[in-house]
PDB file of C-alpha atoms in Angstrom:
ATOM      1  CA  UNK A  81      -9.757  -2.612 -53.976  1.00 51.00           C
ATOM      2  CA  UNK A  82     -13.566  -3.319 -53.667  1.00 54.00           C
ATOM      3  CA  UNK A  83     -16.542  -2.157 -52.413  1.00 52.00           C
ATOM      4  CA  UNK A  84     -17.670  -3.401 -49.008  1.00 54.00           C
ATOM      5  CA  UNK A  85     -13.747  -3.837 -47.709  1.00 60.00           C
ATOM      6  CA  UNK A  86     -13.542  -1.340 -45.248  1.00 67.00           C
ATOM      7  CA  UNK A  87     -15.552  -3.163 -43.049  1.00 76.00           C
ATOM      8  CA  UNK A  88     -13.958  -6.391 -43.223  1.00 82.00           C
ATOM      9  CA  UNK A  89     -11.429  -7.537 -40.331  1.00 90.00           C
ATOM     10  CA  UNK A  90      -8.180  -6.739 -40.942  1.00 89.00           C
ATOM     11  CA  UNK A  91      -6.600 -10.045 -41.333  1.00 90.00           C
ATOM     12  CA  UNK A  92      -9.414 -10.740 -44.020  1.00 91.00           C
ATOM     13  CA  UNK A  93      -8.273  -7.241 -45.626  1.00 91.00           C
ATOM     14  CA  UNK A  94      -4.433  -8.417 -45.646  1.00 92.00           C
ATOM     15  CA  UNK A  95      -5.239 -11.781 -47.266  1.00 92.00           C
ATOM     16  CA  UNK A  96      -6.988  -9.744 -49.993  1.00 92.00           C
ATOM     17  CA  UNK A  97      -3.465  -7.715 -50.134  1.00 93.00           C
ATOM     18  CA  UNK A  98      -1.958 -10.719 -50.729  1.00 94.00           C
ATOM     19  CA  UNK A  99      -3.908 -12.442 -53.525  1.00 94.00           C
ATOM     20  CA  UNK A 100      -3.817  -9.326 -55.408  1.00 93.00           C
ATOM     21  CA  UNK A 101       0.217  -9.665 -54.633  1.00 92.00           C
ATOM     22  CA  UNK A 102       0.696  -6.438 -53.187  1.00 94.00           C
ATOM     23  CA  UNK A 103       1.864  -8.008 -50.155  1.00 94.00           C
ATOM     24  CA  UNK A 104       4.455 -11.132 -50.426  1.00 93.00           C
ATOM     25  CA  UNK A 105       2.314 -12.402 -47.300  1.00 94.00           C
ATOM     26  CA  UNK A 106      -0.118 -11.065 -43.908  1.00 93.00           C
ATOM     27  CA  UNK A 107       2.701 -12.683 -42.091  1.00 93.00           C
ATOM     28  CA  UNK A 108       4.909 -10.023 -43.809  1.00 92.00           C
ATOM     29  CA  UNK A 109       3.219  -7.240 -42.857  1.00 93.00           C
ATOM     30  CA  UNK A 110       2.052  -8.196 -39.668  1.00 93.00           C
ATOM     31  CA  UNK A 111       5.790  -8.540 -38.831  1.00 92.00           C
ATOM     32  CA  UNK A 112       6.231  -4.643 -40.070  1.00 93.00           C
ATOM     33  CA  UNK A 113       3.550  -3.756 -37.844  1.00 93.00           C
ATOM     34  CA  UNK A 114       5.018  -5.435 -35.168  1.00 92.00           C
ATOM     35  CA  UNK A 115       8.599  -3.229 -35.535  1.00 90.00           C
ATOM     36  CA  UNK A 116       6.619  -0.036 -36.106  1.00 90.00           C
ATOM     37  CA  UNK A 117       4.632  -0.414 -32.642  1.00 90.00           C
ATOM     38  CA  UNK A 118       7.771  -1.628 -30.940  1.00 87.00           C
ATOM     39  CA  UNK A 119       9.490   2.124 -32.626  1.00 85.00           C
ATOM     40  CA  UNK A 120       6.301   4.304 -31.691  1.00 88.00           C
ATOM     41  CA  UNK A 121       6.417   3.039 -27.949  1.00 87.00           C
ATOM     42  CA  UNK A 122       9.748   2.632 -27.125  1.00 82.00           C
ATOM     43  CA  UNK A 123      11.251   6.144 -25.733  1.00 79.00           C
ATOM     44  CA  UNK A 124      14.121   8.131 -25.276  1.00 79.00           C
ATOM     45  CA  UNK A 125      15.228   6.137 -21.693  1.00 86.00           C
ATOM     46  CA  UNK A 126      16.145   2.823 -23.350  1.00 86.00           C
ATOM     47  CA  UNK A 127      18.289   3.487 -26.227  1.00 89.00           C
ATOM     48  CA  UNK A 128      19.149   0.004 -26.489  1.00 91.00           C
ATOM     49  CA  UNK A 129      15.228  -1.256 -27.084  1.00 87.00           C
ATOM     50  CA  UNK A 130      15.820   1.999 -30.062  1.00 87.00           C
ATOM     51  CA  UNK A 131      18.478   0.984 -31.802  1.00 91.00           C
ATOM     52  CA  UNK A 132      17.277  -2.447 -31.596  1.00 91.00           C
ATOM     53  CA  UNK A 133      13.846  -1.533 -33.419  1.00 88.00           C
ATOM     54  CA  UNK A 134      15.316   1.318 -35.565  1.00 91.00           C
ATOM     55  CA  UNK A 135      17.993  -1.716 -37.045  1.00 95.00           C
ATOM     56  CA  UNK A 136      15.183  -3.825 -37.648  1.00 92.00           C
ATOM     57  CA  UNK A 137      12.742  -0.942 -39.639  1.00 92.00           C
ATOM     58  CA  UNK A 138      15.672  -0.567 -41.682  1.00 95.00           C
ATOM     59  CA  UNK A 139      16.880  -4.190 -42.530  1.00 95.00           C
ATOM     60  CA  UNK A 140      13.124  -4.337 -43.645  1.00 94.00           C
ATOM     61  CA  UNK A 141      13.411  -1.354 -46.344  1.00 95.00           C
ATOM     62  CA  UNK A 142      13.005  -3.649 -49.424  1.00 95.00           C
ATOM     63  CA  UNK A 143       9.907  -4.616 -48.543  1.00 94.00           C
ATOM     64  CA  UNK A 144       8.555  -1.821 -47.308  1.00 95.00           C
ATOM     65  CA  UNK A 145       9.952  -1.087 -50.900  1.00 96.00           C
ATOM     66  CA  UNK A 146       8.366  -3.787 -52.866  1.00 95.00           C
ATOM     67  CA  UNK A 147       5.124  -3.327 -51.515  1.00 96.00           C
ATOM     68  CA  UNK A 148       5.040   0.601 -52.052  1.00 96.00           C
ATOM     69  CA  UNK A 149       5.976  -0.764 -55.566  1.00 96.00           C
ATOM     70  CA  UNK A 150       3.240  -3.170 -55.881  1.00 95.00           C
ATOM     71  CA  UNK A 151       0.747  -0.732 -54.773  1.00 94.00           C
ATOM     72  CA  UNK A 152       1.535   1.487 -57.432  1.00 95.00           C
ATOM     73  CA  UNK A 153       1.655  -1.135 -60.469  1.00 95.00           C
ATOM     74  CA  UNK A 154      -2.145  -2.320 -58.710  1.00 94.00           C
ATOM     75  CA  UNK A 155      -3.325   1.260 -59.004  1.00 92.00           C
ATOM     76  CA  UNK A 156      -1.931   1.936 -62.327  1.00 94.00           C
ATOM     77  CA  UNK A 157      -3.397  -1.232 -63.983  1.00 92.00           C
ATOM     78  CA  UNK A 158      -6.770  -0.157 -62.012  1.00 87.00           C
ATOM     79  CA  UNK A 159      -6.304   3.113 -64.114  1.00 83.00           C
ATOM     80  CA  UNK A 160      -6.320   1.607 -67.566  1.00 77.00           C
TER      81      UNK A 160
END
């Protein structure tokens, strides 16, 4: 991206991520981030709560998807 980002908050950082389209919107990958912390701190006694948040990370593979693919078309037109 540009100079000077890394120390911008990170909502201001997935705004950017969105007006360069490599996210659909922050609300999109706030909600990712959301599932992910609910999978890294849910444990082994409540396999419900588990297969709840391991059901949800995987109804959310196509855009995890599209934005590994809009990453890659940003960096490639950054390359030319």
């Amino acid at each position: 991206m540009e100079e000077g980002v890394i120390d911008a908050p990170f909502i201001d950082l997935l705004n950017r991520l969105e007006k360069l389209n490599i996210l659909d919107s922050k609300e999109q990958w706030l909600e990712l981030r959301k599932t992910g912390n609910t999978l890294s701190h849910t444990y082994e006694d409540e396999p419900e709560v588990m297969s709840v948040a391991i059901s949800a990370m995987f109804n959310k593979k196509q855009s995890i998807e599209r934005i590994y693919k809009h990453l890659i078309v940003y960096r490639n037109n950054k390359a030319e």
